[in-house]
Amino acid sequence: MSSNVKVRFAPSPTGYLHIGGARTALFNWLFARHNKGVFLLRIEDTDQQRSTEEATQAILDSMKWLGLDWDEGPYFQSQRLPVYKQHAEKLVEQGKAFYDTDAEGRKAIRFTMQDGVTEINDLIHGTITFDTSLIEDFVILKADGFPTYNFACVVDDAEMGITHIIRGDDHISNTPKQIALYKAFGFKMPEFAHIPMILGEDGSRLSKRHGATSVTEYRDKGYLPHALVNFLALLGWSPGNDQEIISIPEMIEKFTLKRANKTSAQFNNVKLDWMNGQYIKNTPVEQLIPEVKEFFEKSGVDMTKIAERWLFNLVELHHERFRTFQDLLNQTRFFFADTIEYDQTAVGKFLKKEGVGELLKEVHSAISQVDNFDKKNLEDSLRALTEKLGIGFSKLAQPMRVAITGRSVSAGIFETMELLGKEKTIKRLNYAIKNQCETPEAMRF
């Protein structure tokens, strides 16, 4: 395909960037990069009631976060009103549109639709036929001087030299009106490719009830941008094999619309979490630290007294265990809290058994004598204790784990105790010993 390819992503700034919109932007971006073409960003902000500067900024921020850089723009339709007026009046002069006056005497311009059959050769769906006799004459310029969607995007796409229009298949119904306008102006017709919509896991259209639906929400939940891009690329497109982890350079190399699916893709949160986990595991710990720090700070953790080395050790210890930064925070929150929530089930299973209090006293006594409170010395001390008591280490490990972390699952117990530090570890053991027969509450040290 020639390097004259030029595509656009044209969101309306009426809310955050939806996952479906992000995938449309990604497909356009990949198509442009694969064909060494141009990727243009246009903000379609002609809906005066619903368009906001906040939404515009959220869209721009989401695009940047995903790494979808644009070559031209952003252009704003609200700044091009004279252009639309001039084009609409030209159609009136040619007898292809007419003034339509409402009851209050305000004049809009309405396009005259011709009866007939319109065909497009969609690059994904093949031939699609429309009976234009079923389409009424439609407004192209409202009385307030603002253009309607179908009119503005045709004028802009033609003036900006867009060669391929890649968008969601919810726009198929708009296409015959747009083709009629292209023909009326004598504009060169672009090629159309309509991507099937994204469905929720229940098979219905993806919406808020399925969970997060905006790029911002996924960023704020602690996903990596490249993982989300990888996931979105495979929602409706295949590199031609069963490959699931695919780098951006590989996507660019392999991306063609011939490999786009004709059927809707289903959003699978479990797969996204798995994929994000793979990206986290394959990212060196030192590269994760700035993002972890920022995420923890935004989540209310006071990071001002946290040493970089300590944070590195924390992330390294959990590197294989978390799939999102939110996951990591959930697993490690007890390190930062004066108050930790004890899992009731874990307390009932491991702390309320007969003799556990005495065992924890033995642990308390043993580790109180450990001067260099590191993994090796802790392990040596506690292994020696199990030999002295004649019990398996698991008899100690689980009650210790629940007493110190509040949960029955954690990273390695010796590493966890080392990172928590001697003072906090002993305080938490003390609390468990004194209260292990009581009903556990949120416990303060």
Tab-separated table of C-alpha atoms in Angstrom:
chain	number	residue	atom	x	y	z
A	1	MET	CA	0.000	0.000	0.000
A	2	SER	CA	1.303	3.476	-0.796
A	3	SER	CA	2.790	5.816	1.768
A	4	ASN	CA	0.006	8.298	0.890
A	5	VAL	CA	-2.137	6.608	3.546
A	6	LYS	CA	-3.719	9.103	5.914
A	7	VAL	CA	-6.111	8.124	8.697
A	8	ARG	CA	-7.742	9.907	11.582
A	9	PHE	CA	-9.116	9.324	15.033
A	10	ALA	CA	-11.964	11.727	15.733
A	11	PRO	CA	-13.430	11.384	19.244
A	12	SER	CA	-16.206	13.530	20.703
A	13	PRO	CA	-15.090	15.072	24.034
A	14	THR	CA	-18.233	14.202	25.946
A	15	GLY	CA	-16.519	11.857	28.432
A	16	TYR	CA	-13.402	9.809	29.047
A	17	LEU	CA	-11.803	7.792	26.245
A	18	HIS	CA	-13.834	4.583	26.050
A	19	ILE	CA	-12.049	1.259	25.554
A	20	GLY	CA	-13.847	0.899	22.211
A	21	GLY	CA	-12.623	4.333	21.145
A	22	ALA	CA	-9.097	3.487	22.273
A	23	ARG	CA	-9.138	0.354	20.115
A	24	THR	CA	-10.345	2.405	17.118
A	25	ALA	CA	-7.499	4.869	17.728
A	26	LEU	CA	-5.035	1.985	18.008
A	27	PHE	CA	-6.162	0.337	14.753
A	28	ASN	CA	-5.858	3.665	12.918
A	29	TRP	CA	-2.435	4.295	14.474
A	30	LEU	CA	-1.163	0.791	13.586
A	31	PHE	CA	-2.525	1.118	10.029
A	32	ALA	CA	-0.730	4.448	9.593
A	33	ARG	CA	2.528	3.198	11.085
A	34	HIS	CA	2.455	-0.066	9.068
A	35	ASN	CA	1.926	1.861	5.838
A	36	LYS	CA	4.343	4.684	6.766
A	37	GLY	CA	1.401	7.048	6.523
A	38	VAL	CA	-0.048	9.878	8.615
A	39	PHE	CA	-2.166	9.579	11.767
A	40	LEU	CA	-4.308	12.661	12.445
A	41	LEU	CA	-6.206	13.547	15.621
A	42	ARG	CA	-9.408	15.580	15.363
A	43	ILE	CA	-11.636	16.552	18.279
A	44	GLU	CA	-15.296	16.595	17.187
A	45	ASP	CA	-16.542	19.109	19.733
A	46	THR	CA	-19.621	20.500	17.993
A	47	ASP	CA	-22.002	19.201	20.682
A	48	GLN	CA	-22.012	22.399	22.739
A	49	GLN	CA	-24.072	20.948	25.569
A	50	ARG	CA	-21.981	17.825	26.174
A	51	SER	CA	-18.433	18.693	25.034
A	52	THR	CA	-16.062	19.733	27.831
A	53	GLU	CA	-12.433	20.827	28.103
A	54	GLU	CA	-11.958	18.254	30.873
A	55	ALA	CA	-13.041	15.425	28.554
A	56	THR	CA	-10.789	16.759	25.778
A	57	GLN	CA	-7.799	16.731	28.142
A	58	ALA	CA	-8.693	13.235	29.380
A	59	ILE	CA	-8.722	11.965	25.777
A	60	LEU	CA	-5.361	13.594	24.988
A	61	ASP	CA	-3.839	12.254	28.227
A	62	SER	CA	-5.152	8.737	27.523
A	63	MET	CA	-3.736	8.778	23.990
A	64	LYS	CA	-0.336	9.890	25.283
A	65	TRP	CA	-0.374	7.290	28.059
A	66	LEU	CA	-1.100	4.539	25.524
A	67	GLY	CA	1.732	5.811	23.341
A	68	LEU	CA	-0.528	6.659	20.382
A	69	ASP	CA	1.285	9.723	19.084
A	70	TRP	CA	-0.340	11.731	16.304
A	71	ASP	CA	1.337	13.362	13.314
A	72	GLU	CA	-1.238	16.128	12.757
A	73	GLY	CA	-3.628	17.943	15.047
A	74	PRO	CA	-5.371	17.993	17.286
A	75	TYR	CA	-7.842	19.891	15.121
A	76	PHE	CA	-11.044	21.158	16.753
A	77	GLN	CA	-14.278	21.287	14.780
A	78	SER	CA	-15.585	24.136	16.922
A	79	GLN	CA	-12.812	26.300	15.432
A	80	ARG	CA	-13.879	25.513	11.849
A	81	LEU	CA	-17.461	26.823	11.788
A	82	PRO	CA	-16.892	29.238	8.854
A	83	VAL	CA	-15.604	26.321	6.760
A	84	TYR	CA	-18.795	24.308	7.322
A	85	LYS	CA	-21.016	27.337	6.646
A	86	GLN	CA	-19.243	28.003	3.342
A	87	HIS	CA	-19.603	24.378	2.212
A	88	ALA	CA	-23.270	24.159	3.239
A	89	GLU	CA	-24.129	27.368	1.373
A	90	LYS	CA	-22.313	26.056	-1.687
A	91	LEU	CA	-24.657	23.036	-1.723
A	92	VAL	CA	-27.664	25.386	-1.460
A	93	GLU	CA	-26.377	27.401	-4.424
A	94	GLN	CA	-26.071	24.174	-6.435
A	95	GLY	CA	-29.631	23.109	-5.554
A	96	LYS	CA	-28.385	20.112	-3.560
A	97	ALA	CA	-29.532	21.504	-0.208
A	98	PHE	CA	-32.148	23.986	0.991
A	99	TYR	CA	-32.934	26.346	3.849
A	100	ASP	CA	-35.382	24.946	6.356
A	101	THR	CA	-37.041	27.556	8.588
A	102	ASP	CA	-38.478	26.477	11.946
A	103	ALA	CA	-41.499	27.933	13.771
A	104	GLU	CA	-39.318	30.585	15.418
A	105	GLY	CA	-37.938	31.751	12.074
A	106	ARG	CA	-34.477	30.248	12.527
A	107	LYS	CA	-32.867	28.825	9.401
A	108	ALA	CA	-31.098	25.491	9.207
A	109	ILE	CA	-29.748	23.924	6.016
A	110	ARG	CA	-31.033	20.514	4.989
A	111	PHE	CA	-29.428	18.219	2.401
A	112	THR	CA	-31.591	16.744	-0.361
A	113	MET	CA	-31.208	12.982	-0.390
A	114	GLN	CA	-31.503	11.240	-3.783
A	115	ASP	CA	-33.379	7.935	-4.111
A	116	GLY	CA	-31.379	4.976	-5.325
A	117	VAL	CA	-28.978	2.262	-4.196
A	118	THR	CA	-25.597	2.990	-2.595
A	119	GLU	CA	-22.901	0.355	-2.323
A	120	ILE	CA	-19.657	0.371	-0.395
A	121	ASN	CA	-16.889	-2.171	-0.485
A	122	ASP	CA	-16.068	-2.255	3.201
A	123	LEU	CA	-12.514	-3.451	3.854
A	124	ILE	CA	-13.716	-5.673	6.701
A	125	HIS	CA	-17.317	-6.603	5.871
A	126	GLY	CA	-17.151	-6.675	2.078
A	127	THR	CA	-20.010	-5.241	-0.008
A	128	ILE	CA	-22.742	-3.408	1.939
A	129	THR	CA	-25.807	-2.100	0.075
A	130	PHE	CA	-28.132	0.713	1.183
A	131	ASP	CA	-31.518	1.777	-0.186
A	132	THR	CA	-31.272	5.571	-0.012
A	133	SER	CA	-35.004	6.017	-0.677
A	134	LEU	CA	-35.417	5.080	3.005
A	135	ILE	CA	-33.287	8.036	4.132
A	136	GLU	CA	-35.003	11.399	4.586
A	137	ASP	CA	-33.475	14.758	3.722
A	138	PHE	CA	-31.256	15.592	6.700
A	139	VAL	CA	-29.928	18.707	8.429
A	140	ILE	CA	-26.279	19.515	7.660
A	141	LEU	CA	-26.029	22.935	9.311
A	142	LYS	CA	-28.112	23.754	12.360
A	143	ALA	CA	-29.711	27.147	12.933
A	144	ASP	CA	-27.043	27.980	15.536
A	145	GLY	CA	-24.339	27.670	12.862
A	146	PHE	CA	-22.984	24.361	14.128
A	147	PRO	CA	-22.708	21.460	11.664
A	148	THR	CA	-24.207	18.026	12.218
A	149	TYR	CA	-21.889	15.039	12.658
A	150	ASN	CA	-22.284	13.534	9.178
A	151	PHE	CA	-21.682	16.832	7.421
A	152	ALA	CA	-18.695	18.050	9.472
A	153	CYS	CA	-16.796	14.780	9.265
A	154	VAL	CA	-17.200	14.579	5.465
A	155	VAL	CA	-15.971	18.162	4.979
A	156	ASP	CA	-13.055	17.576	7.365
A	157	ASP	CA	-12.063	14.155	6.014
A	158	ALA	CA	-12.052	15.507	2.449
A	159	GLU	CA	-10.187	18.734	3.271
A	160	MET	CA	-7.667	16.896	5.460
A	161	GLY	CA	-6.966	14.265	2.817
A	162	ILE	CA	-8.136	11.214	4.764
A	163	THR	CA	-7.702	8.107	2.588
A	164	HIS	CA	-9.089	5.413	4.914
A	165	ILE	CA	-11.860	5.751	7.478
A	166	ILE	CA	-11.426	3.054	10.122
A	167	ARG	CA	-14.138	3.215	12.777
A	168	GLY	CA	-16.655	1.189	14.773
A	169	ASP	CA	-19.425	-0.614	12.921
A	170	ASP	CA	-22.012	1.462	14.795
A	171	HIS	CA	-21.181	4.050	12.093
A	172	ILE	CA	-22.282	1.834	9.192
A	173	SER	CA	-25.720	3.457	9.241
A	174	ASN	CA	-24.092	6.903	8.785
A	175	THR	CA	-22.159	5.830	5.711
A	176	PRO	CA	-24.840	6.258	2.974
A	177	LYS	CA	-25.472	9.879	4.073
A	178	GLN	CA	-21.750	10.559	4.023
A	179	ILE	CA	-21.292	8.952	0.598
A	180	ALA	CA	-24.139	11.123	-0.734
A	181	LEU	CA	-22.297	14.204	0.533
A	182	TYR	CA	-18.987	13.075	-0.996
A	183	LYS	CA	-20.742	12.693	-4.346
A	184	ALA	CA	-22.554	16.025	-4.045
A	185	PHE	CA	-19.269	17.859	-3.476
A	186	GLY	CA	-17.341	15.784	-6.001
A	187	PHE	CA	-14.854	14.830	-3.295
A	188	LYS	CA	-12.593	11.811	-3.734
A	189	MET	CA	-14.165	8.854	-1.897
A	190	PRO	CA	-12.103	7.351	0.950
A	191	GLU	CA	-12.061	3.642	1.713
A	192	PHE	CA	-14.182	2.479	4.642
A	193	ALA	CA	-13.430	-0.174	7.254
A	194	HIS	CA	-15.934	-0.773	10.043
A	195	ILE	CA	-14.623	-2.649	13.081
A	196	PRO	CA	-17.122	-4.867	14.946
A	197	MET	CA	-17.986	-3.574	18.401
A	198	ILE	CA	-16.572	-4.874	21.671
A	199	LEU	CA	-18.968	-6.936	23.782
A	200	GLY	CA	-18.958	-7.594	27.501
A	201	GLU	CA	-18.342	-11.089	28.836
A	202	ASP	CA	-22.112	-11.740	28.818
A	203	GLY	CA	-22.327	-11.018	25.082
A	204	SER	CA	-24.042	-7.627	25.392
A	205	ARG	CA	-22.496	-4.334	24.349
A	206	LEU	CA	-19.641	-3.293	26.663
A	207	SER	CA	-20.950	-0.852	29.265
A	208	LYS	CA	-20.396	0.369	32.819
A	209	ARG	CA	-22.140	-2.662	34.278
A	210	HIS	CA	-19.282	-4.821	32.990
A	211	GLY	CA	-16.805	-2.807	35.088
A	212	ALA	CA	-14.243	-0.249	33.958
A	213	THR	CA	-14.835	0.984	30.404
A	214	SER	CA	-12.434	3.946	30.054
A	215	VAL	CA	-8.686	4.054	29.535
A	216	THR	CA	-8.410	6.383	32.548
A	217	GLU	CA	-9.989	3.768	34.810
A	218	TYR	CA	-7.521	1.101	33.693
A	219	ARG	CA	-4.601	3.467	34.192
A	220	ASP	CA	-5.881	4.294	37.680
A	221	LYS	CA	-6.286	0.603	38.532
A	222	GLY	CA	-2.595	0.055	37.901
A	223	TYR	CA	-2.370	-1.488	34.433
A	224	LEU	CA	0.660	-0.982	32.206
A	225	PRO	CA	-0.031	0.930	28.968
A	226	HIS	CA	1.752	-1.585	26.711
A	227	ALA	CA	-0.231	-4.449	28.239
A	228	LEU	CA	-3.517	-2.646	27.548
A	229	VAL	CA	-2.391	-1.856	23.978
A	230	ASN	CA	-1.483	-5.532	23.439
A	231	PHE	CA	-4.858	-6.624	24.807
A	232	LEU	CA	-6.819	-4.109	22.694
A	233	ALA	CA	-4.931	-5.040	19.523
A	234	LEU	CA	-6.079	-8.643	19.887
A	235	LEU	CA	-9.718	-7.585	20.398
A	236	GLY	CA	-10.762	-7.960	16.781
A	237	TRP	CA	-7.390	-8.514	15.106
A	238	SER	CA	-4.894	-11.359	14.882
A	239	PRO	CA	-1.200	-11.309	13.977
A	240	GLY	CA	-1.848	-14.513	12.020
A	241	ASN	CA	-0.944	-17.063	14.698
A	242	ASP	CA	-1.762	-17.872	18.308
A	243	GLN	CA	0.729	-15.351	19.673
A	244	GLU	CA	-0.705	-13.453	22.651
A	245	ILE	CA	2.200	-11.349	23.871
A	246	ILE	CA	3.178	-9.116	20.967
A	247	SER	CA	5.423	-6.065	21.057
A	248	ILE	CA	4.396	-2.773	19.466
A	249	PRO	CA	7.059	-3.023	16.704
A	250	GLU	CA	5.696	-6.497	15.867
A	251	MET	CA	2.120	-5.170	15.804
A	252	ILE	CA	3.160	-2.416	13.393
A	253	GLU	CA	4.958	-4.900	11.175
A	254	LYS	CA	2.060	-7.361	11.026
A	255	PHE	CA	-0.989	-5.073	11.107
A	256	THR	CA	-3.333	-5.325	8.136
A	257	LEU	CA	-7.104	-4.955	7.926
A	258	LYS	CA	-7.267	-8.354	6.211
A	259	ARG	CA	-6.569	-9.868	9.621
A	260	ALA	CA	-9.339	-7.895	11.328
A	261	ASN	CA	-12.285	-9.981	12.528
A	262	LYS	CA	-15.740	-9.651	10.979
A	263	THR	CA	-17.431	-10.606	14.256
A	264	SER	CA	-17.573	-8.826	17.610
A	265	ALA	CA	-14.822	-9.384	20.173
A	266	GLN	CA	-15.556	-10.119	23.821
A	267	PHE	CA	-13.775	-8.203	26.551
A	268	ASN	CA	-12.222	-10.638	29.020
A	269	ASN	CA	-10.972	-9.100	32.262
A	270	VAL	CA	-9.303	-12.339	33.375
A	271	LYS	CA	-7.219	-12.389	30.198
A	272	LEU	CA	-6.326	-8.714	30.570
A	273	ASP	CA	-5.162	-9.341	34.146
A	274	TRP	CA	-3.081	-12.322	32.999
A	275	MET	CA	-1.555	-10.286	30.175
A	276	ASN	CA	-0.748	-7.365	32.474
A	277	GLY	CA	0.875	-9.831	34.882
A	278	GLN	CA	3.065	-11.134	32.057
A	279	TYR	CA	4.173	-7.590	31.229
A	280	ILE	CA	4.939	-6.887	34.890
A	281	LYS	CA	7.017	-10.066	35.209
A	282	ASN	CA	8.946	-9.139	32.061
A	283	THR	CA	9.649	-5.590	33.252
A	284	PRO	CA	12.784	-5.117	35.399
A	285	VAL	CA	11.954	-4.102	38.970
A	286	GLU	CA	13.877	-0.821	38.702
A	287	GLN	CA	11.640	0.215	35.785
A	288	LEU	CA	8.493	-0.513	37.805
A	289	ILE	CA	9.565	1.511	40.859
A	290	PRO	CA	8.568	5.022	39.619
A	291	GLU	CA	5.115	3.785	38.560
A	292	VAL	CA	4.605	1.824	41.788
A	293	LYS	CA	5.605	4.863	43.817
A	294	GLU	CA	3.232	7.135	41.911
A	295	PHE	CA	0.379	4.617	42.177
A	296	PHE	CA	0.887	4.136	45.933
A	297	GLU	CA	1.020	7.906	46.500
A	298	LYS	CA	-2.228	8.414	44.564
A	299	SER	CA	-3.772	5.642	46.670
A	300	GLY	CA	-3.007	7.512	49.896
A	301	VAL	CA	0.201	5.779	51.015
A	302	ASP	CA	2.704	8.204	52.558
A	303	MET	CA	5.865	7.504	50.564
A	304	THR	CA	7.933	10.387	51.982
A	305	LYS	CA	9.734	8.186	54.533
A	306	ILE	CA	10.038	5.099	52.313
A	307	ALA	CA	13.606	4.414	51.223
A	308	GLU	CA	14.131	3.590	47.535
A	309	ARG	CA	16.033	0.409	48.416
A	310	TRP	CA	13.262	-0.781	50.729
A	311	LEU	CA	10.648	-0.185	47.999
A	312	PHE	CA	12.823	-2.037	45.483
A	313	ASN	CA	13.017	-5.034	47.856
A	314	LEU	CA	9.248	-4.938	48.384
A	315	VAL	CA	8.487	-4.973	44.644
A	316	GLU	CA	11.166	-7.595	43.985
A	317	LEU	CA	9.696	-9.870	46.674
A	318	HIS	CA	6.228	-9.655	45.099
A	319	HIS	CA	7.305	-9.407	41.448
A	320	GLU	CA	5.892	-12.818	40.477
A	321	ARG	CA	2.779	-12.411	42.592
A	322	PHE	CA	0.938	-9.302	41.352
A	323	ARG	CA	-0.885	-8.602	38.093
A	324	THR	CA	-1.671	-4.919	38.576
A	325	PHE	CA	-0.338	-2.193	40.855
A	326	GLN	CA	-3.658	-2.376	42.710
A	327	ASP	CA	-2.920	-6.053	43.285
A	328	LEU	CA	0.475	-5.151	44.722
A	329	LEU	CA	-1.057	-2.547	47.022
A	330	ASN	CA	-3.681	-5.025	48.246
A	331	GLN	CA	-0.970	-7.605	48.983
A	332	THR	CA	1.340	-5.182	50.779
A	333	ARG	CA	-0.960	-2.664	52.455
A	334	PHE	CA	-0.222	-4.184	55.880
A	335	PHE	CA	3.399	-2.959	55.603
A	336	PHE	CA	2.295	0.678	55.588
A	337	ALA	CA	-0.647	0.567	57.974
A	338	ASP	CA	-0.803	1.199	61.695
A	339	THR	CA	-4.155	-0.542	61.466
A	340	ILE	CA	-4.455	-3.824	59.600
A	341	GLU	CA	-7.578	-5.756	58.782
A	342	TYR	CA	-7.446	-9.361	59.953
A	343	ASP	CA	-9.097	-11.936	57.731
A	344	GLN	CA	-11.731	-13.545	59.988
A	345	THR	CA	-11.477	-16.919	58.258
A	346	ALA	CA	-7.692	-16.987	58.613
A	347	VAL	CA	-7.899	-16.050	62.310
A	348	GLY	CA	-10.461	-18.794	62.959
A	349	LYS	CA	-8.403	-21.385	61.089
A	350	PHE	CA	-4.916	-20.571	62.378
A	351	LEU	CA	-5.007	-18.385	65.498
A	352	LYS	CA	-7.884	-19.841	67.478
A	353	LYS	CA	-6.518	-23.344	67.715
A	354	GLU	CA	-5.474	-24.689	71.094
A	355	GLY	CA	-1.789	-24.146	71.803
A	356	VAL	CA	-1.241	-21.522	69.125
A	357	GLY	CA	-0.770	-18.776	71.722
A	358	GLU	CA	2.044	-20.758	73.337
A	359	LEU	CA	3.674	-21.398	69.963
A	360	LEU	CA	3.599	-17.681	69.132
A	361	LYS	CA	5.181	-16.901	72.513
A	362	GLU	CA	8.023	-19.226	71.544
A	363	VAL	CA	8.344	-17.405	68.201
A	364	HIS	CA	8.307	-14.060	70.002
A	365	SER	CA	11.045	-15.187	72.358
A	366	ALA	CA	13.197	-16.606	69.548
A	367	ILE	CA	13.071	-13.625	67.201
A	368	SER	CA	13.455	-11.078	70.019
A	369	GLN	CA	17.000	-12.393	70.367
A	370	VAL	CA	17.818	-11.944	66.666
A	371	ASP	CA	19.994	-8.850	66.416
A	372	ASN	CA	20.545	-8.741	62.656
A	373	PHE	CA	16.883	-8.989	61.665
A	374	ASP	CA	17.337	-10.378	58.153
A	375	LYS	CA	15.956	-13.350	56.226
A	376	LYS	CA	18.866	-15.703	56.953
A	377	ASN	CA	19.041	-15.073	60.698
A	378	LEU	CA	15.269	-15.274	61.058
A	379	GLU	CA	15.144	-18.548	59.173
A	380	ASP	CA	18.016	-20.022	61.204
A	381	SER	CA	16.362	-18.988	64.458
A	382	LEU	CA	12.909	-20.337	63.585
A	383	ARG	CA	14.157	-23.582	62.014
A	384	ALA	CA	16.088	-24.188	65.237
A	385	LEU	CA	12.900	-23.510	67.194
A	386	THR	CA	10.913	-26.126	65.229
A	387	GLU	CA	13.644	-28.699	65.912
A	388	LYS	CA	13.572	-27.845	69.617
A	389	LEU	CA	9.767	-28.177	69.708
A	390	GLY	CA	9.754	-31.241	67.475
A	391	ILE	CA	7.195	-29.858	65.010
A	392	GLY	CA	7.051	-29.182	61.247
A	393	PHE	CA	7.698	-25.615	60.179
A	394	SER	CA	4.170	-25.207	58.755
A	395	LYS	CA	2.834	-25.440	62.324
A	396	LEU	CA	4.607	-22.149	63.007
A	397	ALA	CA	4.465	-20.496	59.597
A	398	GLN	CA	0.715	-20.051	59.162
A	399	PRO	CA	-0.081	-18.669	62.648
A	400	MET	CA	2.941	-16.345	62.287
A	401	ARG	CA	1.788	-15.224	58.859
A	402	VAL	CA	-1.755	-14.408	60.037
A	403	ALA	CA	-0.479	-12.649	63.168
A	404	ILE	CA	1.935	-10.469	61.212
A	405	THR	CA	0.055	-9.790	57.947
A	406	GLY	CA	-3.576	-10.389	58.892
A	407	ARG	CA	-3.920	-12.929	56.056
A	408	SER	CA	-3.202	-16.570	55.356
A	409	VAL	CA	-1.379	-15.843	52.081
A	410	SER	CA	1.692	-13.663	51.642
A	411	ALA	CA	5.136	-13.633	50.083
A	412	GLY	CA	7.922	-15.560	51.859
A	413	ILE	CA	7.483	-15.187	55.607
A	414	PHE	CA	11.161	-14.552	56.413
A	415	GLU	CA	11.497	-11.881	53.707
A	416	THR	CA	8.210	-10.359	54.856
A	417	MET	CA	9.405	-10.141	58.476
A	418	GLU	CA	12.708	-8.598	57.376
A	419	LEU	CA	10.923	-5.898	55.353
A	420	LEU	CA	8.400	-5.249	58.133
A	421	GLY	CA	11.221	-4.798	60.622
A	422	LYS	CA	11.786	-6.107	64.129
A	423	GLU	CA	9.713	-3.565	66.028
A	424	LYS	CA	6.520	-3.955	63.968
A	425	THR	CA	6.881	-7.736	63.727
A	426	ILE	CA	7.174	-8.132	67.505
A	427	LYS	CA	4.304	-5.702	68.168
A	428	ARG	CA	2.022	-7.682	65.880
A	429	LEU	CA	3.006	-10.976	67.485
A	430	ASN	CA	2.309	-9.468	70.895
A	431	TYR	CA	-1.116	-8.353	69.813
A	432	ALA	CA	-1.988	-11.776	68.405
A	433	ILE	CA	-0.792	-13.544	71.557
A	434	LYS	CA	-2.888	-11.327	73.801
A	435	ASN	CA	-5.979	-11.321	71.603
A	436	GLN	CA	-5.960	-14.608	69.694
A	437	CYS	CA	-8.929	-15.934	71.659
A	438	GLU	CA	-10.820	-12.674	71.228
A	439	THR	CA	-13.007	-11.691	68.283
A	440	PRO	CA	-10.540	-9.978	65.931
A	441	GLU	CA	-11.182	-6.434	64.869
A	442	ALA	CA	-9.168	-3.892	62.951
A	443	MET	CA	-6.039	-3.987	65.119
A	444	ARG	CA	-3.966	-0.961	66.039
A	445	PHE	CA	-0.353	-1.067	67.113
